[in-house]
Short mmCIF file of C-alpha atoms in Angstrom, two decimals:
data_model
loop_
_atom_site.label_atom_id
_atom_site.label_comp_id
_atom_site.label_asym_id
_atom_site.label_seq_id
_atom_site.Cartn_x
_atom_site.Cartn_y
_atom_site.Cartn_z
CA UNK A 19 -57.26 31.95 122.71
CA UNK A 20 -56.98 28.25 123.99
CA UNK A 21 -60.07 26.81 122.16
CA UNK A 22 -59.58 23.55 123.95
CA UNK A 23 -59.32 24.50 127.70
CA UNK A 24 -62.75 26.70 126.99
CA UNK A 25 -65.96 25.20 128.19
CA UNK A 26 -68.12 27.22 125.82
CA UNK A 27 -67.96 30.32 123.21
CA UNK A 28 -71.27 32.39 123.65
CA UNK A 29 -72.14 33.90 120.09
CA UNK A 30 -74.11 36.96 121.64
CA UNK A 31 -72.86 39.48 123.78
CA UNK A 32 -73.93 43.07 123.85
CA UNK A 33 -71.77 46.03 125.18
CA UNK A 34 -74.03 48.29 126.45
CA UNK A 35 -71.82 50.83 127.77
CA UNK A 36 -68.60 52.19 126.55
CA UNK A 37 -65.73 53.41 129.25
CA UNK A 38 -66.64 56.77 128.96
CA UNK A 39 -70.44 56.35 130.57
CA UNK A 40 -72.20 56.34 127.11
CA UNK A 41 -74.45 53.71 126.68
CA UNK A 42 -75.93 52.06 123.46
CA UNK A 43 -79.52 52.80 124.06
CA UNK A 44 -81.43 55.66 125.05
CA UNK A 45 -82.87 55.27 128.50
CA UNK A 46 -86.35 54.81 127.50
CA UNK A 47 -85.33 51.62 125.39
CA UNK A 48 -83.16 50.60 127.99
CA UNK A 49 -85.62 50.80 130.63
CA UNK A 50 -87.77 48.83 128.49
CA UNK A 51 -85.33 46.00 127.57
CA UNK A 52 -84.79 45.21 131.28
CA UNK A 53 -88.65 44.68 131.81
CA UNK A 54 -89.01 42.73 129.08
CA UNK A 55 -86.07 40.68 130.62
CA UNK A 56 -87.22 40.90 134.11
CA UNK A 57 -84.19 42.36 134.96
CA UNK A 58 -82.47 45.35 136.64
CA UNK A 59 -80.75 47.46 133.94
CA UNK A 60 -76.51 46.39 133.68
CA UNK A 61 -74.25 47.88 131.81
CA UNK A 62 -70.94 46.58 132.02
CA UNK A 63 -68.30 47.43 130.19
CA UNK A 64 -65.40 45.56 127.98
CA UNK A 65 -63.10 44.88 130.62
CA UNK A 66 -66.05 43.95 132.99
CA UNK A 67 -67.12 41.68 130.30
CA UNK A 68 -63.91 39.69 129.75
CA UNK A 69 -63.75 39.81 134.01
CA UNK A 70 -67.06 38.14 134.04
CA UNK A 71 -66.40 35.29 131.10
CA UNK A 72 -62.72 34.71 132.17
CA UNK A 73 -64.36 33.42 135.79
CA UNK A 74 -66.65 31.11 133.48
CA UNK A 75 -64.27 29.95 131.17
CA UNK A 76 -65.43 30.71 128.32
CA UNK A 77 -65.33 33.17 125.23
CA UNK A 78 -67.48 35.49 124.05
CA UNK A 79 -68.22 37.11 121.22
CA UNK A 80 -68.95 40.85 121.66
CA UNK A 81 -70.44 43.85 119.84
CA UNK A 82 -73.03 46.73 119.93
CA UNK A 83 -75.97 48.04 117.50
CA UNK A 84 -75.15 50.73 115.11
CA UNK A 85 -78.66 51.90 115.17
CA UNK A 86 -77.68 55.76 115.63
CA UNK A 87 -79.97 56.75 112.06
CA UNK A 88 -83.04 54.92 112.87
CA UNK A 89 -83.24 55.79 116.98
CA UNK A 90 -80.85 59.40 117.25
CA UNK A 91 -78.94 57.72 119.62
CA UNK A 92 -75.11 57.80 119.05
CA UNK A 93 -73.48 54.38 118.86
CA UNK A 94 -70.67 53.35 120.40
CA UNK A 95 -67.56 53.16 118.76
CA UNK A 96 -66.59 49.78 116.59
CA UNK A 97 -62.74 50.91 117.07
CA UNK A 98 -62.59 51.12 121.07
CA UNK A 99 -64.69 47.77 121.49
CA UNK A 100 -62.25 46.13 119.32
CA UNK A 101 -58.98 47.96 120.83
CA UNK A 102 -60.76 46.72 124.29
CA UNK A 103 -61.09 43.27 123.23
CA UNK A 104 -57.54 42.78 122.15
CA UNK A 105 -56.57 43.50 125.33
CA UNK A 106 -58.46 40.23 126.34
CA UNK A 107 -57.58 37.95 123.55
CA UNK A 108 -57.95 34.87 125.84
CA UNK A 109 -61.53 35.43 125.79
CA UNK A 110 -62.94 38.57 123.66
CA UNK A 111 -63.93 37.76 119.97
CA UNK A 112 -64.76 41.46 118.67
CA UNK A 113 -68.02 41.99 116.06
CA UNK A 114 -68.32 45.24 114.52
CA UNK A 115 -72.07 46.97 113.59
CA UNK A 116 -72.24 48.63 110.72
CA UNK A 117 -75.89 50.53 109.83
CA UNK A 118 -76.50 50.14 106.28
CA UNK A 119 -78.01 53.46 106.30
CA UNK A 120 -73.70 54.52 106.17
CA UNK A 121 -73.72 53.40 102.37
CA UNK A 122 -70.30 53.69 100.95
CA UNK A 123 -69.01 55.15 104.16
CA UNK A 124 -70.33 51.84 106.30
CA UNK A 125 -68.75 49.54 103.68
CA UNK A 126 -65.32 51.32 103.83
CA UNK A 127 -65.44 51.58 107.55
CA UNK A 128 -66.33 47.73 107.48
CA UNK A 129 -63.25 47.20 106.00
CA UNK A 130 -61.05 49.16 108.00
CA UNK A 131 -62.62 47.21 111.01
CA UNK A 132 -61.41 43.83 109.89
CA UNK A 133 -58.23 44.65 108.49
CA UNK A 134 -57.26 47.15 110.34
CA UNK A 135 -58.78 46.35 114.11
CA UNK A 136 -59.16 42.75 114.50
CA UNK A 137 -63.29 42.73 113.51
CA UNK A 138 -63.98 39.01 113.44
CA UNK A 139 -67.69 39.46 112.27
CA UNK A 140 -71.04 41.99 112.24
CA UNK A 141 -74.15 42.60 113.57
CA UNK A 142 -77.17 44.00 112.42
CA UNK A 143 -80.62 44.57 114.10
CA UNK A 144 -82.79 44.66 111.15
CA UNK A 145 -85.82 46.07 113.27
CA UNK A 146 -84.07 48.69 115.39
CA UNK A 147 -81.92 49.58 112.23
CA UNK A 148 -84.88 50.13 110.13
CA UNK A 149 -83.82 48.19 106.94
CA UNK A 150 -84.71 45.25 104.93
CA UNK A 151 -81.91 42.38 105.15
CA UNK A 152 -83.18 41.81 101.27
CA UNK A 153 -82.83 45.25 100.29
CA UNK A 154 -80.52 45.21 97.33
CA UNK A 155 -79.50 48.56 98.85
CA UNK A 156 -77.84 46.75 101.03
CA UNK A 157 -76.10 44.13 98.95
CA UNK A 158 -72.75 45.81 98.81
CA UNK A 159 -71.60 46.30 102.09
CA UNK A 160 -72.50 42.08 102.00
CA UNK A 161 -70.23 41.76 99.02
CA UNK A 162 -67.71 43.34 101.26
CA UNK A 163 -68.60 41.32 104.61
CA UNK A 164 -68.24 37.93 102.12
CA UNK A 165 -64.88 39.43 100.30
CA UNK A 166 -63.60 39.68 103.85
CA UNK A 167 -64.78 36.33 104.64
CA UNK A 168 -66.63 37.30 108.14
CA UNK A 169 -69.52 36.23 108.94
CA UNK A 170 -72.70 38.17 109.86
CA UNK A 171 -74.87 37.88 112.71
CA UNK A 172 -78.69 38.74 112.31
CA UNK A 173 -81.43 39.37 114.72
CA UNK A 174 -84.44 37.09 114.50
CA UNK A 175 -87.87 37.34 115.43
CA UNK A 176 -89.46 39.29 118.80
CA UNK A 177 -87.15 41.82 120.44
CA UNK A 178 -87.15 43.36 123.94
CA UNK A 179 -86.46 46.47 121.81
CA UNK A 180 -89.54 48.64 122.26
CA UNK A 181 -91.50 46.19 124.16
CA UNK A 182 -94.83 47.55 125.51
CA UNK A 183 -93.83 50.87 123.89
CA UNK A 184 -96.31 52.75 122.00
CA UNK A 185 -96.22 51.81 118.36
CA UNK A 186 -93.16 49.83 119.73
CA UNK A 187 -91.29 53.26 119.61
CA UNK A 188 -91.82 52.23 115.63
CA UNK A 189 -89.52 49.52 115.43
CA UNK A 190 -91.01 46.77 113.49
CA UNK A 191 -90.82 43.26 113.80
CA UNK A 192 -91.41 41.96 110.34
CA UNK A 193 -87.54 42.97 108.96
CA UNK A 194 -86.78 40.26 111.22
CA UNK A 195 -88.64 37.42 109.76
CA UNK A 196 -85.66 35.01 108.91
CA UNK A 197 -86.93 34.10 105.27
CA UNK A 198 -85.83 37.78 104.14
CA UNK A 199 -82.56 36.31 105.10
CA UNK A 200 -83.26 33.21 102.79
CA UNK A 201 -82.64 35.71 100.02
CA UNK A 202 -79.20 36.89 101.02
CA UNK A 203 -78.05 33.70 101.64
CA UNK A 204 -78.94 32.09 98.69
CA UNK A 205 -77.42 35.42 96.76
CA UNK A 206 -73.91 35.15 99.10
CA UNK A 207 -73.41 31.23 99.26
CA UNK A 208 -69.76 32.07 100.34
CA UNK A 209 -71.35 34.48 103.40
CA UNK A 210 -71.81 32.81 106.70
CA UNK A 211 -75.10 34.09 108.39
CA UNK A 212 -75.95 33.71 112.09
CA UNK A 213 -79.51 34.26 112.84
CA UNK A 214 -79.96 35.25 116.27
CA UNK A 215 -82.45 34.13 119.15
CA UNK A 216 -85.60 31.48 118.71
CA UNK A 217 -87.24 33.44 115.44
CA UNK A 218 -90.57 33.21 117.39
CA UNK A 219 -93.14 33.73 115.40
CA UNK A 220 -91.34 32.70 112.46
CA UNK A 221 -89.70 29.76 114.31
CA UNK A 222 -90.23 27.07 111.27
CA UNK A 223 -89.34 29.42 108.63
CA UNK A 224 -85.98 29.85 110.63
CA UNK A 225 -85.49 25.90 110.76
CA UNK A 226 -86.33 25.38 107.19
CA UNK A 227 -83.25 28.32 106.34
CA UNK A 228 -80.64 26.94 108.66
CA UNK A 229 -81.10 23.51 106.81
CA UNK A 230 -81.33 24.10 103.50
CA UNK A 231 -78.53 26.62 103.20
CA UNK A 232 -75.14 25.50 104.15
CA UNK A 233 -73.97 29.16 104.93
CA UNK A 234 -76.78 29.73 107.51
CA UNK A 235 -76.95 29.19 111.08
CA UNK A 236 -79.40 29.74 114.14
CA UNK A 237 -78.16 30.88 117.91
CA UNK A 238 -79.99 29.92 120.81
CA UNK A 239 -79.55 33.57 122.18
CA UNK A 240 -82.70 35.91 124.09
CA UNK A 241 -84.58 32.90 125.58
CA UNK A 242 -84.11 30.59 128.52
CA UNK A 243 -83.93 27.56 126.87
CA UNK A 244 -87.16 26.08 129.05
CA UNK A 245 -89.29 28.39 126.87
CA UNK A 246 -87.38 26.79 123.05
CA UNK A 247 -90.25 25.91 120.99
CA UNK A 248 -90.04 22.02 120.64
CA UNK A 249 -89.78 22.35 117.20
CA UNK A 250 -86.31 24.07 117.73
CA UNK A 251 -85.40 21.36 120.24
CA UNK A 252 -86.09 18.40 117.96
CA UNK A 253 -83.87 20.36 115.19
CA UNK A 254 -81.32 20.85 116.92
CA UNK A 255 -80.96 17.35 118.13
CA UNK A 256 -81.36 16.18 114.71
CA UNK A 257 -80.49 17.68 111.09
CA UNK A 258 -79.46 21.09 112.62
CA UNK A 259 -77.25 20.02 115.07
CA UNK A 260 -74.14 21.11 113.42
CA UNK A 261 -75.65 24.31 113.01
CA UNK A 262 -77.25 25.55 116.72
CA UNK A 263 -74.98 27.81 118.43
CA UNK A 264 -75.10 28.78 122.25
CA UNK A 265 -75.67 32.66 122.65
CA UNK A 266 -77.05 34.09 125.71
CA UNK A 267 -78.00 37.97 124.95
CA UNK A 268 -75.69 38.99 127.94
CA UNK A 269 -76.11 41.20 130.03
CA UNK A 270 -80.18 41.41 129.71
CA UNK A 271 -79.99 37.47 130.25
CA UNK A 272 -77.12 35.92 131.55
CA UNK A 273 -74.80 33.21 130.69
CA UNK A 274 -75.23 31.17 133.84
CA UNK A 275 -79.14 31.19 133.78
CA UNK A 276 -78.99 29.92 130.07
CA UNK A 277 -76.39 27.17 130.87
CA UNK A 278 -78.59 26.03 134.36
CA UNK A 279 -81.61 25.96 131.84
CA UNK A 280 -80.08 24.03 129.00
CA UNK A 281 -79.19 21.77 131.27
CA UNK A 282 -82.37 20.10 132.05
CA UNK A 283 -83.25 20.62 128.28
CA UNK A 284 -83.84 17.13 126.60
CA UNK A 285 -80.57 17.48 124.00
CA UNK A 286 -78.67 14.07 123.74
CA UNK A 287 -74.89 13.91 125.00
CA UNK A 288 -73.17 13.96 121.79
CA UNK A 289 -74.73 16.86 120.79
CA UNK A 290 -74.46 19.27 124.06
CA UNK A 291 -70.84 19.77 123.08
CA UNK A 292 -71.53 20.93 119.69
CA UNK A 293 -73.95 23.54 120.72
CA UNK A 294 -71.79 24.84 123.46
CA UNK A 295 -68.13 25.16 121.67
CA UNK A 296 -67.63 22.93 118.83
CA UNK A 297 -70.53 24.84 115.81
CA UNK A 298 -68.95 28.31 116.88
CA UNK A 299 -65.36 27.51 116.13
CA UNK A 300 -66.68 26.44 112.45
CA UNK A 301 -68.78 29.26 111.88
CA UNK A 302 -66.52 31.79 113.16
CA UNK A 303 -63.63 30.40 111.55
CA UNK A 304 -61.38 29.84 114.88
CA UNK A 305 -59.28 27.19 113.39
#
């Protein structure tokens, strides 16, 4: 991957479809997703995915939700995203999702991921996985994810997820209030943690994470940037600009819309570049 001739790296990227028709969610939460998102339900898959960033110039970062215990739904495979992403090295960074419901099993397989098929991270869904990020249950599949040295990527905050669902299809919100992350930061110093999307309603507890734990960082992911909070503006223009990543939440809202958005977003010049390329390279460990 030339990291210099790329205009951006965008830190969240679902695959929501595997090459064999499967998809990650079940049509019901699919179907909801795209309304929350105002947008027609898209699917693409790896190949179409590296296609579509390759035209941008820029990288992505790429992964599904292992949230097959919680919803029923069978997840798509950690081993064929990564085997399709390293056939698009100049632009694929592959993420593994491991459901901490897999205990031992999910900790091996973690392993196997990185050294075995090129996993450069994880994601976890706290709410649609059903867990606690500060469950000590979960604690040593992180001891693995730090051993390993890859970061992990958290969601944050409101989720399309079950929107306007009854009971939210009984996903709840509050495992993704960003100060249960507090706790697993402070416990794995030598962890990297990416919290996901504007943490709305827990925007400030977010902020107050990111900058008082050096191991913690926030991307801008889920939200057209016209709708930020202002507090999350001023941040990251100040004392958390080394630590904002650009993620879009592709394909439910796309790069291009973010970028057009950001654009007439008050951020000063010097920092713009930091946000778009510069904080992902450090966090993920590209150089």
């Amino acid at each position: 991957m030339d990291l210099d001739a790329l205009v951006a790296i965008d830190v969240h990227v679902h695959v929501h479809a595997d090459q064999h028709g499967h998809l990650a969610l079940d049509d019901e939460l699919n179907a909801a997703a795209a309304k929350y998102f105002k947008g027609d339900p898209y699917d693409p898959t790896v190949p179409e995915i590296a296609a579509d960033y390759r035209g941008k110039n820029m990288a992505a970062v790429i992964f599904t939700v292992d949230a097959e215990a919680a919803t029923g739904h069978a997840t798509l495979s950690n081993e064929e995203i990564a085997q399709a992403a390293a056939e698009h090295p100049d632009v694929l960074i592959p993420f593994g999702s491991i459901d901490p419901h897999r205990g031992v099993a999910g900790i091996r397989a973690a392993r196997r991921l990185v050294t075995e098929h090129g996993v450069r991270g994880f994601k976890f869904h706290p709410s649609l996985m059903d867990f606690l990020p500060n469950d000590r249950a979960v604690y040593p599949l992180y001891e693995e994810l730090q051993s390993l040295g890859v970061p992990a990527l958290f969601h944050t905050g409101q989720t399309g997820i079950g929107s306007g669902l009854p009971g939210g299809r009984g996903i709840k919100l509050r495992y993704s209030d960003p100060m249960l992350l507090d706790d697993v930061a402070a416990d794995f110093p030598g962890l990297t943690i990416i919290m996901a999307h504007p943490s709305v309603p827990w925007q400030d507890a977010a902020i107050a994470v990111a900058q008082h734990k050096a191991n913690v960082y926030i991307d801008l992911s889920g939200w057209s940037p016209k709708y930020f909070p202002p507090q999350l503006v001023r941040a990251a223009n100040t004392l958390l600009k080394t630590k904002v990543l650009f993620g879009s939440d592709y394909p439910l809202l796309r790069p291009e819309r973010w970028v057009k958005d950001f654009e007439a977003l008050e951020i000063r010049d010097e920092v713009r570049p930091m946000i778009m390329k510069e904080n992902a390279i450090r966090a993920l460990g590209l150089r």
